[in-house]
Short mmCIF file of C-alpha atoms in Angstrom, two decimals:
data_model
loop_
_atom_site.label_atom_id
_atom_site.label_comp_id
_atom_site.label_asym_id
_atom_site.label_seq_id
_atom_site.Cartn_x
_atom_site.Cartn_y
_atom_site.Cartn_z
CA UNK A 1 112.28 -52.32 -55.94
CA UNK A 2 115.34 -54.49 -56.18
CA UNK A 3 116.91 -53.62 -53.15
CA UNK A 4 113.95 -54.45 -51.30
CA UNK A 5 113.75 -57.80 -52.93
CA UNK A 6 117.50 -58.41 -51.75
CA UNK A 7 117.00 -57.01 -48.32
CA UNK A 8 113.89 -59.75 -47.95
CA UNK A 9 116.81 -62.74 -49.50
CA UNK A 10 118.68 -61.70 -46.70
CA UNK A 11 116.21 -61.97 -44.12
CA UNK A 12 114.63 -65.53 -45.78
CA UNK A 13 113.36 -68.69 -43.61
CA UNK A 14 116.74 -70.23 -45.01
CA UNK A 15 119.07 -67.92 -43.82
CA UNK A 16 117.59 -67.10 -40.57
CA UNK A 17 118.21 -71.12 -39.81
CA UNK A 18 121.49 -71.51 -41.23
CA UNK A 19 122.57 -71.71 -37.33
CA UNK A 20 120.40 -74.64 -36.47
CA UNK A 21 121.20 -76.49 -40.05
CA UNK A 22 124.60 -76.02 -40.87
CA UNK A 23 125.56 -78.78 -39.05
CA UNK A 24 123.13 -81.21 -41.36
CA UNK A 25 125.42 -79.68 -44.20
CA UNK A 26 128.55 -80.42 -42.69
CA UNK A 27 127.80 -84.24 -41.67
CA UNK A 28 126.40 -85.30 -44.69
CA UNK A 29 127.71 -83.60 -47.74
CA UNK A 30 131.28 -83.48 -46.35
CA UNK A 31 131.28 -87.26 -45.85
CA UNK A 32 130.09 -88.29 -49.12
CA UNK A 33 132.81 -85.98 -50.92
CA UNK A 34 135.54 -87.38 -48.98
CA UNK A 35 134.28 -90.42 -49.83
CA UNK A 36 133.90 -89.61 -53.55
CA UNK A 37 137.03 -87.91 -53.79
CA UNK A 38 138.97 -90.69 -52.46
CA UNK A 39 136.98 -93.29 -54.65
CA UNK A 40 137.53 -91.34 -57.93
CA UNK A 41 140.68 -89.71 -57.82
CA UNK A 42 142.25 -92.67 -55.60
CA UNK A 43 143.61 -89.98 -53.25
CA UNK A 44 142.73 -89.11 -49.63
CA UNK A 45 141.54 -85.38 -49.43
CA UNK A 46 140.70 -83.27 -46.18
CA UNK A 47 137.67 -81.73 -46.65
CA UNK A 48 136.31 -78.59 -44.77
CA UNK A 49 133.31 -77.08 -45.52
CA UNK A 50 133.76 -73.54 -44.82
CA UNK A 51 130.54 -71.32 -45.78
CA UNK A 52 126.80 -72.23 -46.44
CA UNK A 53 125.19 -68.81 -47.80
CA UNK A 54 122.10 -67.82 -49.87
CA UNK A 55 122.56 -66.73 -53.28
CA UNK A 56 125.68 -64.30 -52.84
CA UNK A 57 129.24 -66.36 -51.69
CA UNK A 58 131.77 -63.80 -51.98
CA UNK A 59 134.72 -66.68 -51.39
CA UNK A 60 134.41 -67.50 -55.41
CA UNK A 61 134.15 -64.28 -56.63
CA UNK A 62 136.99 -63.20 -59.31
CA UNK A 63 137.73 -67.12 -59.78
CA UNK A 64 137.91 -69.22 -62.39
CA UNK A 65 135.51 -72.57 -62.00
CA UNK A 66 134.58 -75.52 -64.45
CA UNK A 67 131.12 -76.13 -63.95
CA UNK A 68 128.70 -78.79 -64.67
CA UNK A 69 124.48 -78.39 -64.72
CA UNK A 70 122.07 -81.26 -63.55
CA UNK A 71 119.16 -80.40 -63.90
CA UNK A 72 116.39 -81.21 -61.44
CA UNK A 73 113.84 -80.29 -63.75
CA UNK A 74 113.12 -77.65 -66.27
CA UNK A 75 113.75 -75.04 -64.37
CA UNK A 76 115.88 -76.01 -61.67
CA UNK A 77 119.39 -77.04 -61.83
CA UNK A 78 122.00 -78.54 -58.99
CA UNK A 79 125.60 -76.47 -60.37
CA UNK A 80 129.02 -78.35 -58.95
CA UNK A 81 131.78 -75.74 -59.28
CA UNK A 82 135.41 -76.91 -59.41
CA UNK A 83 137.36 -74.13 -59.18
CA UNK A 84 140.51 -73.79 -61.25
CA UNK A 85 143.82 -74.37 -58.98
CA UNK A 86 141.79 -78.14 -58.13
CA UNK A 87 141.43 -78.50 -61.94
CA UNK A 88 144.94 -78.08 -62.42
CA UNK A 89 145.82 -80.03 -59.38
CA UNK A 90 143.30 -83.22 -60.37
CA UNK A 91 144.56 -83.11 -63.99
CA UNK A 92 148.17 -82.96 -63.44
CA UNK A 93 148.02 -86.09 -61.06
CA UNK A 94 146.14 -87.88 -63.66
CA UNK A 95 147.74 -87.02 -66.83
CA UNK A 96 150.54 -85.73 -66.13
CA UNK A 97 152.20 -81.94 -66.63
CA UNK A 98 151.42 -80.87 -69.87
CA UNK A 99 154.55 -78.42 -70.25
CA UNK A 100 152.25 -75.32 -70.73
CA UNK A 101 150.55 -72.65 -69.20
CA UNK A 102 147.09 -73.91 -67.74
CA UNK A 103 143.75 -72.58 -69.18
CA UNK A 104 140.83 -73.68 -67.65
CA UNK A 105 138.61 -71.87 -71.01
CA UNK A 106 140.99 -74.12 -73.14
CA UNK A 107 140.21 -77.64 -72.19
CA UNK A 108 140.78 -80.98 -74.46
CA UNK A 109 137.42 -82.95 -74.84
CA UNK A 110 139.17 -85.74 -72.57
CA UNK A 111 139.95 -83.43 -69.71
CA UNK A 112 136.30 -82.06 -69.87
CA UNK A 113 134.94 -85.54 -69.57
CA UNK A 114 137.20 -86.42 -66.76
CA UNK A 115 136.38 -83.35 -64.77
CA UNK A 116 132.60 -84.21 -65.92
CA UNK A 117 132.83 -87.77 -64.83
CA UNK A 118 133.22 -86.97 -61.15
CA UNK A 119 130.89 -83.96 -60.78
CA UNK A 120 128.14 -86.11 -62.54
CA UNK A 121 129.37 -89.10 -60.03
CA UNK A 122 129.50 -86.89 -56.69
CA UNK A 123 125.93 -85.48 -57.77
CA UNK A 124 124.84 -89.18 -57.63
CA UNK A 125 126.08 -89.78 -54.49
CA UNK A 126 124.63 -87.12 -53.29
CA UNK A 127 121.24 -86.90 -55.04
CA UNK A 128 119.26 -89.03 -51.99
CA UNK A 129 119.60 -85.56 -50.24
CA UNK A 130 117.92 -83.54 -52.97
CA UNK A 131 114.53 -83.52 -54.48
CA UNK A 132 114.07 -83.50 -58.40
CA UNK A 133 111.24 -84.20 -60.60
CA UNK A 134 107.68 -84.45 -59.35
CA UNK A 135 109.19 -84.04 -55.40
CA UNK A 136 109.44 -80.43 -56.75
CA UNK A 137 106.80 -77.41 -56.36
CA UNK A 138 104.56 -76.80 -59.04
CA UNK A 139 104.59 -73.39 -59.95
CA UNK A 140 107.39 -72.36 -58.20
CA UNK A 141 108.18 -68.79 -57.12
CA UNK A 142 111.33 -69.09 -54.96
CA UNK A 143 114.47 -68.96 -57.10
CA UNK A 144 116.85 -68.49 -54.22
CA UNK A 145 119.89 -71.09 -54.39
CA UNK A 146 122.35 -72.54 -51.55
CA UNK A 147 126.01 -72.11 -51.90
CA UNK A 148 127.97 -74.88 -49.87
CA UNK A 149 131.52 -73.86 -50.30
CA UNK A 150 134.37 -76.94 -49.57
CA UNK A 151 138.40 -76.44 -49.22
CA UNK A 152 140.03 -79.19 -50.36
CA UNK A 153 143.32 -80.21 -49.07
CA UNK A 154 145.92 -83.49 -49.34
CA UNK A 155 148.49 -84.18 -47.45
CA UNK A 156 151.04 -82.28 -49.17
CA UNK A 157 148.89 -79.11 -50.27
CA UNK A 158 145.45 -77.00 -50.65
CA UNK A 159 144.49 -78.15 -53.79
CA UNK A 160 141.22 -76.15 -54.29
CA UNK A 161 137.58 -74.79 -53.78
CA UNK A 162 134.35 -77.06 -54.97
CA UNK A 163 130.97 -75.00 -54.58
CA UNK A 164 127.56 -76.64 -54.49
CA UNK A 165 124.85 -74.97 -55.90
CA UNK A 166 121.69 -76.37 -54.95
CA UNK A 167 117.81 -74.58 -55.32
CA UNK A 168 116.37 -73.91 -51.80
CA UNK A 169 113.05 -75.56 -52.82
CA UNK A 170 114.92 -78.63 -53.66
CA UNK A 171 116.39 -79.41 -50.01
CA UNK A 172 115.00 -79.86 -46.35
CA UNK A 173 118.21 -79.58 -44.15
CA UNK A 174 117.26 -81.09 -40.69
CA UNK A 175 117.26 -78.17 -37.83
CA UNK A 176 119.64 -79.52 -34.54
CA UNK A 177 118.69 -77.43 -31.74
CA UNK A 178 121.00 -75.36 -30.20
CA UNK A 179 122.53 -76.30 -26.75
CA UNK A 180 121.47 -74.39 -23.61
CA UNK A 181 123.97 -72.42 -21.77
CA UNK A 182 126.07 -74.20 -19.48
CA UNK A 183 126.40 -71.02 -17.58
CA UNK A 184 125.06 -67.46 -17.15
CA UNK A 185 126.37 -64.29 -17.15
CA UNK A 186 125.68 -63.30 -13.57
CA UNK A 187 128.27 -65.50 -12.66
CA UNK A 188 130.93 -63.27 -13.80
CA UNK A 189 129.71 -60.15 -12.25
CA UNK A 190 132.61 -60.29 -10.51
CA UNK A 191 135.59 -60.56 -12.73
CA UNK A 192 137.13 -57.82 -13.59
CA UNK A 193 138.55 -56.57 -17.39
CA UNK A 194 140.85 -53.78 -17.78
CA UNK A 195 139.75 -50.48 -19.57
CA UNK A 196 141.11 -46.97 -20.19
CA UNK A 197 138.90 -44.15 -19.19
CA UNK A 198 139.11 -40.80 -21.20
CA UNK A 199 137.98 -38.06 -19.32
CA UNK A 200 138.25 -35.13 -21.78
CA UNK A 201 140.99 -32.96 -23.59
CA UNK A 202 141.79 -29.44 -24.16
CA UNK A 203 144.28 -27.62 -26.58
CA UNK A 204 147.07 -25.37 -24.82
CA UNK A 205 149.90 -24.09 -27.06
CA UNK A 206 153.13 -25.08 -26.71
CA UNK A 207 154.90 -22.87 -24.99
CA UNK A 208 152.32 -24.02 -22.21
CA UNK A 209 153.18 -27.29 -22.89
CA UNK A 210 156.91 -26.29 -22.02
CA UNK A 211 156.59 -24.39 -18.96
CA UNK A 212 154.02 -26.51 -17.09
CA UNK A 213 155.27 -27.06 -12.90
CA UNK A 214 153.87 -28.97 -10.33
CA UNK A 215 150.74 -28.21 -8.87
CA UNK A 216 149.40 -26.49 -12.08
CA UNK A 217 146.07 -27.17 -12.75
CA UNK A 218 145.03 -28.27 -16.62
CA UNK A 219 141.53 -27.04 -17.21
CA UNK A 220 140.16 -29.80 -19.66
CA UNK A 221 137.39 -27.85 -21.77
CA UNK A 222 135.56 -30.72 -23.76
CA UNK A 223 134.38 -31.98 -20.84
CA UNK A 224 132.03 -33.48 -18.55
CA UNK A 225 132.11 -33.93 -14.45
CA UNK A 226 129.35 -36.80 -15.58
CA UNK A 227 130.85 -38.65 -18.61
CA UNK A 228 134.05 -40.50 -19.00
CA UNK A 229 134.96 -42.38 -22.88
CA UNK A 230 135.57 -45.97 -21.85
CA UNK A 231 138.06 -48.35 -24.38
CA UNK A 232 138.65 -51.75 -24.47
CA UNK A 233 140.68 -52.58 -27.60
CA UNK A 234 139.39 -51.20 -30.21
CA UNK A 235 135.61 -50.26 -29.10
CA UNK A 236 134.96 -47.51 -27.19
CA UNK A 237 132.26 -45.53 -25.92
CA UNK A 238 130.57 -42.59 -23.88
CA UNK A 239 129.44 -43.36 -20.44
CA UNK A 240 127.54 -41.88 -17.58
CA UNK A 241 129.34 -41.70 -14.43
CA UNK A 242 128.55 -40.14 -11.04
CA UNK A 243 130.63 -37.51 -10.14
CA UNK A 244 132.68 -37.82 -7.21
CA UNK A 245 131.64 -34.77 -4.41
CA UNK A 246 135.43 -35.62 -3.14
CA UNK A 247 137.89 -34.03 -5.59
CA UNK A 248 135.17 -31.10 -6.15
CA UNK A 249 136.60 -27.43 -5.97
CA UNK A 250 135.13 -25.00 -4.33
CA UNK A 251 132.94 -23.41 -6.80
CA UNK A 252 133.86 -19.48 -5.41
CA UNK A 253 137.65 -19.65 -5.88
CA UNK A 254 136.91 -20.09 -10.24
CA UNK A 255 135.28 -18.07 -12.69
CA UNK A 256 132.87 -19.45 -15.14
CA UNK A 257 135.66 -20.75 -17.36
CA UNK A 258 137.24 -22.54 -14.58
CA UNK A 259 140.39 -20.04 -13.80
CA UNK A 260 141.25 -19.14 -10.53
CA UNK A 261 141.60 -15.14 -10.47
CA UNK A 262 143.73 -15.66 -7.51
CA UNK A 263 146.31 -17.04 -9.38
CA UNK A 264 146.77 -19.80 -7.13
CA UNK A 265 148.53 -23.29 -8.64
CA UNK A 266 146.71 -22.06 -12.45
CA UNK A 267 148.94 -22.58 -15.16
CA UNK A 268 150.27 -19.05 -16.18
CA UNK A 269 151.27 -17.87 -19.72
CA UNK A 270 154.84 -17.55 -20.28
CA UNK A 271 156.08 -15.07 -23.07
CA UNK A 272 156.48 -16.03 -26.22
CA UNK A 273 159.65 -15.80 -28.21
CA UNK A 274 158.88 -17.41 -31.29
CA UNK A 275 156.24 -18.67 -33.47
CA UNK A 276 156.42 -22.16 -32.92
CA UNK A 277 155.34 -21.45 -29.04
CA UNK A 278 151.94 -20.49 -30.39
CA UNK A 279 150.87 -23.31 -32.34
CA UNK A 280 148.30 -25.38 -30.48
CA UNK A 281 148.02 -28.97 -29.15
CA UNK A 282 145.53 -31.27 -28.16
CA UNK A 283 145.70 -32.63 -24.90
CA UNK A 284 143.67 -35.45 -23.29
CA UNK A 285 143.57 -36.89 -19.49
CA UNK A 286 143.62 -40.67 -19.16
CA UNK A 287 143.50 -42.86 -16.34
CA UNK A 288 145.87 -45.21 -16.10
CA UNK A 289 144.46 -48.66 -17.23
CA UNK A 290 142.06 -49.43 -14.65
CA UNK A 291 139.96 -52.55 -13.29
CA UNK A 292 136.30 -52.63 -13.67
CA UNK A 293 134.31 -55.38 -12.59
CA UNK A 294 131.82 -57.27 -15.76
CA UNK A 295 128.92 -56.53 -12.86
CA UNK A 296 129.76 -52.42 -14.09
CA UNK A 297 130.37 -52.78 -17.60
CA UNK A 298 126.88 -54.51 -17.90
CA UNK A 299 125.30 -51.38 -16.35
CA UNK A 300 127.49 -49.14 -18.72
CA UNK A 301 126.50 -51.23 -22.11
CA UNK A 302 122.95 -50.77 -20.47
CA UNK A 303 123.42 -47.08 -20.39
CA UNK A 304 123.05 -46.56 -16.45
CA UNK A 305 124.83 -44.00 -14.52
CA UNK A 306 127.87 -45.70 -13.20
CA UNK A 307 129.42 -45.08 -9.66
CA UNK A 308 133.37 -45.87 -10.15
CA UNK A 309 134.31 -44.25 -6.92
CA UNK A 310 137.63 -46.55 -7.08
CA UNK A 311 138.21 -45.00 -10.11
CA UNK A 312 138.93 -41.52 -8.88
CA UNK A 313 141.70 -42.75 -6.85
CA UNK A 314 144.13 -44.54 -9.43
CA UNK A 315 146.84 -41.93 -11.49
CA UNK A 316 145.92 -39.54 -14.27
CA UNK A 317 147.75 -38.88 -17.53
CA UNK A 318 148.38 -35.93 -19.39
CA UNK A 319 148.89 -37.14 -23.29
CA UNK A 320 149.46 -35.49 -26.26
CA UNK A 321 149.71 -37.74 -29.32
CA UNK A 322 149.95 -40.50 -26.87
CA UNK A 323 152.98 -39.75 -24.81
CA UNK A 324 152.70 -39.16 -21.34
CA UNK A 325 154.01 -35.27 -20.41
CA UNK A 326 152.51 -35.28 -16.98
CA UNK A 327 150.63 -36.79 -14.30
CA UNK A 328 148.12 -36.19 -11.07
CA UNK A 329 144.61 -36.05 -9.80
CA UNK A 330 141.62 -35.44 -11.08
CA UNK A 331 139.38 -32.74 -9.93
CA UNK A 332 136.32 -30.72 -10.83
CA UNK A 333 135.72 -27.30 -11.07
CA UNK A 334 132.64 -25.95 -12.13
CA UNK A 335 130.91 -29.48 -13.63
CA UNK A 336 134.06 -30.27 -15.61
CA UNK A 337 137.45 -31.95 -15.03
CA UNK A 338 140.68 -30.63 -13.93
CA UNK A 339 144.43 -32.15 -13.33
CA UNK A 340 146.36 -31.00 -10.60
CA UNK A 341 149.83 -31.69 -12.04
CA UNK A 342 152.39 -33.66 -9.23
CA UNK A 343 155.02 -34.70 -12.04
CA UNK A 344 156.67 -33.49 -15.46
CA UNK A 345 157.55 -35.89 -17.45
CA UNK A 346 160.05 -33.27 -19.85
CA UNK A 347 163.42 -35.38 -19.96
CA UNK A 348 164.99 -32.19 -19.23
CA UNK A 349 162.80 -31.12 -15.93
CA UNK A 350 163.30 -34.94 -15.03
CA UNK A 351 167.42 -34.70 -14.90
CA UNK A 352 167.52 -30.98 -13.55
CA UNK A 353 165.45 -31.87 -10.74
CA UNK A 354 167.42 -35.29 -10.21
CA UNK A 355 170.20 -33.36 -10.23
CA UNK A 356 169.23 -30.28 -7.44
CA UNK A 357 168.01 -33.52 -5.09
CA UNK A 358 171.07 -35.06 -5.47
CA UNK A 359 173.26 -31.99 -4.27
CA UNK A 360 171.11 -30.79 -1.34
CA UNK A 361 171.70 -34.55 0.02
CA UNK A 362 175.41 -34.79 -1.12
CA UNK A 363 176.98 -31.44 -1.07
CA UNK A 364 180.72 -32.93 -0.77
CA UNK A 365 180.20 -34.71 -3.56
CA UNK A 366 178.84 -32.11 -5.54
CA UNK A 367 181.79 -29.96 -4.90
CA UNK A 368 184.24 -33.16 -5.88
CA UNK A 369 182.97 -33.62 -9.32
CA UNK A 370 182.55 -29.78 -9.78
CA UNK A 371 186.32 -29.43 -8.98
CA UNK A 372 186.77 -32.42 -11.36
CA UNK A 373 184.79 -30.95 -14.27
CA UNK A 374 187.59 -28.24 -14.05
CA UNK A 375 190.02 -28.42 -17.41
CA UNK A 376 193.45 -29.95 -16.81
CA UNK A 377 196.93 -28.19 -17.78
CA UNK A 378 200.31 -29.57 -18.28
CA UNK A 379 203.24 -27.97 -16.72
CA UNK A 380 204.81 -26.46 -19.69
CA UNK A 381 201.35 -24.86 -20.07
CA UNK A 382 201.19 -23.82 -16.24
CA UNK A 383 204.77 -22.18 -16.65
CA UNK A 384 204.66 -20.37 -19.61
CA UNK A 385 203.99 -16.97 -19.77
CA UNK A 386 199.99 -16.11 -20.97
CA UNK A 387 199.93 -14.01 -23.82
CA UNK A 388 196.94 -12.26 -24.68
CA UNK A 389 196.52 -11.58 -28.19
CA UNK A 390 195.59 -7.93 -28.81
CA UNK A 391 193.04 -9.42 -31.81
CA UNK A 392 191.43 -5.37 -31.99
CA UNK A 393 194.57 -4.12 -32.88
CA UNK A 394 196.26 -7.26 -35.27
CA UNK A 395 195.86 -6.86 -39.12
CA UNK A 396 196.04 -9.16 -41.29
CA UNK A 397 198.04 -7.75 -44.29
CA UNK A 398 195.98 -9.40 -46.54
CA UNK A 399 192.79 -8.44 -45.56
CA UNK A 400 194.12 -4.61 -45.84
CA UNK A 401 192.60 -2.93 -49.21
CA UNK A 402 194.21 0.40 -50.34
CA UNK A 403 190.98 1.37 -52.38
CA UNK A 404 189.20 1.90 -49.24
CA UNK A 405 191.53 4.86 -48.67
CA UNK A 406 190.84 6.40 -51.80
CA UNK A 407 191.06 10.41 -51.95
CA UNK A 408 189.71 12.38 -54.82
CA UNK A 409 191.19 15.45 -56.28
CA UNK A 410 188.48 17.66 -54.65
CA UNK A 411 189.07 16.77 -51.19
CA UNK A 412 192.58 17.93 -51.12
#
């Protein structure tokens, strides 16, 4: 029964217009405690108010406040709550530093009255905006209380939180209709955000990883030839998209799991010489961040099947754990996605086929810098005689151990 009576708070007249009366908050009450402040404390303050909520305000929770109660009537009461860094603040500017740790429980009688003095003097200039006494419901039933929370700040510091605790029955903030649209949505059809679109993953074990080629083909098994996983920052979501017939397989040439029993440009399975090549990996096919127009990501947030024929031609990633190890084209083969691998991305594939390029267009050179790679010798090394060192036949005197020649008495 309680949690029902705090899901109906939520949902009260008074909250469901905080958006049409917070501004009646903010002209009024902010003015007259600028004013106030500066009147009783002779000191200019900035003052922002910051949150108006029902009953719960979760920016003075765990805090320390001195609080005076005026009360409206016998059962209602307006609560000013100065919270304890402006205590400090207010009391040190007046008085002075009093050489010892501040406790807002252990105040003198004078610094009680002083911090009573200008809640009781704020309330009064303030009090025009609040009924009390016989303005009041008879027989009230609605205990729910407004929380307008202020930031307080001088020209030199933040010097604290006040919070205003006034009964709902007790105040009739003025609604200020909102302002119409200055423009619609449908004007924007046509810009254009960039997205990533996931198109599904599969896990392949490393040794996989290692020896994929160009022109393999990636079967990605959790997935869709209808659905792509659209991001922007940090939302994403599932969308429907209509396949394209153009980078479709023919169905014939792949068995029900999508391999080609031909053999032709599948990834093979290369042996396996240690354990490490059989542990598995997730990997996932992105497109490279692509444009979509706001006119398509209205459809998609309205859940209609998409057509992002533009899509289809932009580059697809290979990931795993983020890092790009490949790239291609999408296809399809048998209602889910494919990649047709046209580059590695292995540092080491990179340089060895950098390097075979390089000496089918410069043999000459090739030959130069192979000659050069060749180890240099001085000429006392070039005339003296080479040696070999007969290292079967050398013994190191040493290393020689009579007991291992050993004869007992029997075997003579």
């Amino acid at each position: 029964m309680q949690l029902r009576e705090e899901e109906e708070t939520v949902t009260s007249e008074f909250s469901d217009q905080l958006k049409t009366t917070f501004n009646w908050f903010d002209t009024n009450f902010t003015k007259i405690l600028e004013d106030t402040f500066c009147e009783f404390w002779n000191e200019n303050a900035d003052v922002k108010l910051v949150c108006v909520s029902e009953n719960t305000n979760i920016l003075a929770e765990r805090e320390e406040f001195f609080v005076t109660q005026i009360r409206l009537n016998k059962e209602l009461s307006v609560f000013i709550r100065l919270s304890k860094n402006i205590v400090k603040n207010l009391l040190e500017n007046i008085l002075g530093p009093n050489g010892r740790n501040f406790n807002i429980e252990k105040l003198t009688e004078l610094e009680a009255k002083i911090l009573t003095g200008f809640d009781d003097f704020l309330y009064k200039n303030f009090s025009h905006l609040i009924k009390s006494g016989d303005a009041l419901p008879v027989n009230n039933t609605n205990y729910n209380e407004a929380n307008l929370t202020f930031f307080l700040k001088t020209k030199t510091k933040t010097i604290g939180k006040l919070v205003i605790k006034i009964p709902v029955v007790a105040i009739e903030p003025e609604t200020t209709p909102l302002a119409e649209e200055s423009f619609s949505i449908t004007d924007f059809l046509n810009s254009t955000a960039e997205v990533k679109l996931n198109v599904g993953y599969t896990r392949i074990r490393l040794n996989e990883l290692k020896h994929l080629e160009k022109d393999d083909i990636v079967m990605l098994e959790h997935s869709k030839s209808n659905k792509m996983v659209l991001t922007y920052n940090n939302y994403s979501t599932e969308i429907k998209v209509v396949p394209n017939p153009a980078i479709m397989i023919d169905y014939d040439n792949f068995d029900d799991n999508g391999n080609n029993p031909k053999g032709d440009n599948t990834m093979t399975s290369p042996d396996i010489y240690n354990m490490w090549d059989t542990i598995q990996v997730d990997i996932g096919a992105e497109f490279e961040k692509v444009k979509l127009t706001l006119g398509e990501l209205k459809q998609i947030s309205e859940g209609l099947v998409v057509d992002i024929g533009s899509v289809y031609d932009n580059r697809i990633d290979l990931k795993v754990e983020d890092k790009i190890v490949a790239s291609g084209e999408l296809i399809i083969i048998n209602d889910r996605y494919g990649v047709k691998i046209n580059q590695i991305f292995t540092e080491e594939k990179n340089q060895a086929s950098d390097n075979a390029e390089y000496a089918q267009e410069h043999p000459q050179q090739q030959q130069i810098e192979e000659m050069l790679d060749e180890p240099e010798y001085t000429q006392d090394e070039l005339e003296a005689p080479h040696v070999q060192e007969d290292t079967d036949t050398s013994v190191n005197e040493e290393d020689f151990d009579y007991s291992d020649f050993d004869v007992d008495d029997e075997d003579l």
